[in-house]
Short mmCIF file of C-alpha atoms in Angstrom, two decimals:
data_model
loop_
_atom_site.label_atom_id
_atom_site.label_comp_id
_atom_site.label_asym_id
_atom_site.label_seq_id
_atom_site.Cartn_x
_atom_site.Cartn_y
_atom_site.Cartn_z
CA UNK A 1 90.77 65.07 118.59
CA UNK A 2 91.78 60.73 118.40
CA UNK A 3 87.60 61.16 117.61
CA UNK A 4 87.96 63.39 115.08
CA UNK A 5 90.79 61.90 113.42
CA UNK A 6 89.40 58.73 113.16
CA UNK A 7 85.87 59.35 111.81
CA UNK A 8 87.59 61.76 109.44
CA UNK A 9 89.76 58.44 108.15
CA UNK A 10 86.87 56.81 108.27
CA UNK A 11 85.76 59.53 105.39
CA UNK A 12 82.79 59.40 108.04
CA UNK A 13 82.97 63.44 109.08
CA UNK A 14 80.66 65.02 107.69
CA UNK A 15 81.38 69.05 106.63
CA UNK A 16 78.20 71.93 107.32
CA UNK A 17 76.91 73.91 104.88
CA UNK A 18 75.80 76.62 107.14
CA UNK A 19 76.16 80.76 106.66
CA UNK A 20 78.41 81.69 110.31
CA UNK A 21 79.91 85.40 110.51
CA UNK A 22 84.10 85.39 110.82
CA UNK A 23 84.17 88.22 112.85
CA UNK A 24 82.55 85.58 116.03
CA UNK A 25 84.65 82.98 115.05
CA UNK A 26 87.85 84.97 115.74
CA UNK A 27 86.39 86.58 118.45
CA UNK A 28 85.51 82.94 120.18
CA UNK A 29 89.37 81.22 119.56
CA UNK A 30 90.50 84.38 121.19
CA UNK A 31 88.68 85.10 124.66
CA UNK A 32 89.25 80.81 124.49
CA UNK A 33 93.04 81.19 124.82
CA UNK A 34 93.77 84.90 126.09
CA UNK A 35 94.84 83.98 129.66
CA UNK A 36 96.78 81.23 129.22
CA UNK A 37 98.44 83.58 126.40
CA UNK A 38 98.84 86.10 129.20
CA UNK A 39 100.31 83.19 132.08
CA UNK A 40 102.95 82.09 130.14
CA UNK A 41 102.84 86.23 129.92
CA UNK A 42 102.39 85.45 125.66
CA UNK A 43 101.16 88.18 123.95
CA UNK A 44 97.99 87.55 122.16
CA UNK A 45 97.48 90.03 118.90
CA UNK A 46 94.76 88.90 117.00
CA UNK A 47 93.68 91.03 113.76
CA UNK A 48 90.41 90.19 111.36
CA UNK A 49 90.89 92.07 108.29
CA UNK A 50 87.94 90.88 106.62
CA UNK A 51 84.75 93.17 106.82
CA UNK A 52 83.56 93.16 110.35
CA UNK A 53 78.90 91.52 109.35
CA UNK A 54 80.60 89.77 106.62
CA UNK A 55 79.02 86.06 106.16
CA UNK A 56 80.44 83.27 104.72
CA UNK A 57 79.18 79.47 103.41
CA UNK A 58 80.67 76.53 105.41
CA UNK A 59 81.12 74.98 108.60
CA UNK A 60 81.97 77.54 111.43
CA UNK A 61 83.04 74.32 113.49
CA UNK A 62 85.12 72.44 111.68
CA UNK A 63 86.94 76.48 111.16
CA UNK A 64 86.95 77.10 114.81
CA UNK A 65 88.85 73.80 115.36
CA UNK A 66 91.77 74.97 112.98
CA UNK A 67 92.44 78.07 114.66
CA UNK A 68 92.11 76.00 118.01
CA UNK A 69 94.39 74.68 117.32
CA UNK A 70 97.36 76.06 115.52
CA UNK A 71 97.34 78.39 118.69
CA UNK A 72 96.73 76.26 121.27
CA UNK A 73 100.28 75.06 119.57
CA UNK A 74 101.81 77.80 119.26
CA UNK A 75 101.26 79.17 122.75
CA UNK A 76 102.72 75.85 123.63
CA UNK A 77 105.85 75.96 121.61
CA UNK A 78 106.42 79.70 122.48
CA UNK A 79 108.47 80.91 125.85
CA UNK A 80 108.33 84.76 125.48
CA UNK A 81 107.42 87.09 122.70
CA UNK A 82 104.26 87.13 120.41
CA UNK A 83 101.45 85.32 118.63
CA UNK A 84 100.05 86.82 115.64
CA UNK A 85 96.45 85.42 113.95
CA UNK A 86 95.85 87.80 111.17
CA UNK A 87 93.04 87.39 108.80
CA UNK A 88 92.13 88.26 105.88
CA UNK A 89 90.66 87.50 102.78
CA UNK A 90 89.55 88.10 98.64
CA UNK A 91 86.87 87.96 96.23
CA UNK A 92 87.50 85.44 93.73
CA UNK A 93 84.27 84.25 92.06
CA UNK A 94 80.88 85.92 91.94
CA UNK A 95 79.97 84.18 95.18
CA UNK A 96 82.74 82.63 96.27
CA UNK A 97 85.72 84.45 99.49
CA UNK A 98 88.55 82.96 99.60
CA UNK A 99 89.97 83.02 104.03
CA UNK A 100 92.97 83.71 104.30
CA UNK A 101 94.41 82.60 108.15
CA UNK A 102 98.29 82.86 109.38
CA UNK A 103 99.03 81.70 112.35
CA UNK A 104 102.88 83.74 113.32
CA UNK A 105 105.05 83.41 116.65
CA UNK A 106 108.37 83.81 118.02
CA UNK A 107 108.56 80.34 119.64
CA UNK A 108 110.68 76.80 119.15
CA UNK A 109 110.60 76.32 115.63
CA UNK A 110 110.66 73.69 113.51
CA UNK A 111 113.72 72.01 111.34
CA UNK A 112 113.30 72.48 107.69
CA UNK A 113 113.54 68.93 107.85
CA UNK A 114 110.96 67.76 109.91
CA UNK A 115 108.99 70.59 108.38
CA UNK A 116 107.15 67.30 105.96
CA UNK A 117 106.87 65.68 109.25
CA UNK A 118 104.69 67.80 111.18
CA UNK A 119 100.59 66.83 109.81
CA UNK A 120 102.30 63.42 109.85
CA UNK A 121 99.81 61.58 112.55
CA UNK A 122 101.26 60.33 115.90
CA UNK A 123 104.21 62.61 115.31
CA UNK A 124 106.28 64.06 117.49
CA UNK A 125 109.67 66.21 117.09
CA UNK A 126 111.88 66.33 119.89
CA UNK A 127 113.31 69.49 121.19
CA UNK A 128 113.50 69.70 125.20
CA UNK A 129 110.06 71.36 125.06
CA UNK A 130 108.26 68.80 124.58
CA UNK A 131 109.27 66.85 126.97
CA UNK A 132 107.12 68.98 128.57
CA UNK A 133 104.66 69.75 126.45
CA UNK A 134 103.40 65.57 125.34
CA UNK A 135 100.23 65.61 123.99
CA UNK A 136 98.60 63.29 121.16
CA UNK A 137 100.17 64.41 118.34
CA UNK A 138 97.09 64.62 116.19
CA UNK A 139 96.74 68.06 116.53
CA UNK A 140 98.77 68.98 113.01
CA UNK A 141 97.52 66.02 111.05
CA UNK A 142 93.65 66.93 112.29
CA UNK A 143 94.06 70.89 111.32
CA UNK A 144 95.55 69.91 107.82
CA UNK A 145 92.74 67.41 107.05
CA UNK A 146 90.16 69.60 108.24
CA UNK A 147 91.57 72.33 105.52
CA UNK A 148 92.17 70.13 103.11
CA UNK A 149 88.25 68.33 103.20
CA UNK A 150 86.93 71.90 102.66
CA UNK A 151 89.68 72.03 99.18
CA UNK A 152 92.17 74.48 101.32
CA UNK A 153 95.84 74.45 102.05
CA UNK A 154 98.52 74.49 104.43
CA UNK A 155 102.14 75.43 105.15
CA UNK A 156 104.81 76.06 107.03
CA UNK A 157 107.37 78.33 107.66
CA UNK A 158 110.12 78.09 110.43
CA UNK A 159 113.10 79.20 111.79
CA UNK A 160 114.57 76.51 114.86
CA UNK A 161 114.53 79.51 117.93
CA UNK A 162 112.89 81.85 116.05
CA UNK A 163 109.71 80.64 114.99
CA UNK A 164 106.77 79.64 113.02
CA UNK A 165 104.01 80.41 110.30
CA UNK A 166 101.10 78.53 110.22
CA UNK A 167 99.29 80.28 106.07
CA UNK A 168 95.72 78.73 105.55
CA UNK A 169 93.22 79.36 103.38
CA UNK A 170 90.24 77.86 102.62
CA UNK A 171 87.50 79.32 100.07
CA UNK A 172 83.81 79.19 101.17
CA UNK A 173 81.00 80.61 99.36
CA UNK A 174 79.06 83.87 100.38
CA UNK A 175 76.39 83.44 103.33
CA UNK A 176 72.89 85.68 103.05
CA UNK A 177 73.43 87.47 106.13
CA UNK A 178 69.41 86.62 106.49
CA UNK A 179 69.96 83.72 107.49
CA UNK A 180 71.83 84.81 109.95
CA UNK A 181 68.93 87.33 112.19
CA UNK A 182 66.69 83.83 110.79
CA UNK A 183 69.02 82.24 113.38
CA UNK A 184 69.60 84.54 116.04
CA UNK A 185 66.11 84.66 116.27
CA UNK A 186 65.39 81.24 116.15
CA UNK A 187 67.87 80.77 119.44
CA UNK A 188 65.52 83.71 121.28
CA UNK A 189 62.82 81.77 121.26
CA UNK A 190 64.16 77.81 121.99
#
């Protein structure tokens, strides 16, 4: 996170434009987090309402990073209940697609006065749980910067003691499935 934050601040972070399958990214993020959610006794529910074979053009690594940071935070601050990731989208123009992501948890929540501050660098809010969960305070700042770098937007809605919902929208170009097949073929022969 610190390295990426430095790259973003110095404007050296490059957003790739390659074809990818959002469904693959979502499955990888679920696989990565299912054990940590299970250990806490928290239910992890992922719903992908986009077409399984849909190909988009953009930066899959940055999309994965956004999802990982949001889900990791949700697990960190949720002691019971569930975390849901819902992915949907819509065509906006002939070759454009707006990906819509919601991460909703039943965790500790964030007070109204602190909701504006959570995207600032090195901010850690004082709640009982943060005493046990220390970090660099960069995760959400990086998420916001990565979303903005891709011409997207992020919003938070939270109620203290009841949970938090992050909503992310990122525009992508529609990709070409032939490029995905070519990538797989190249990987097989490397």
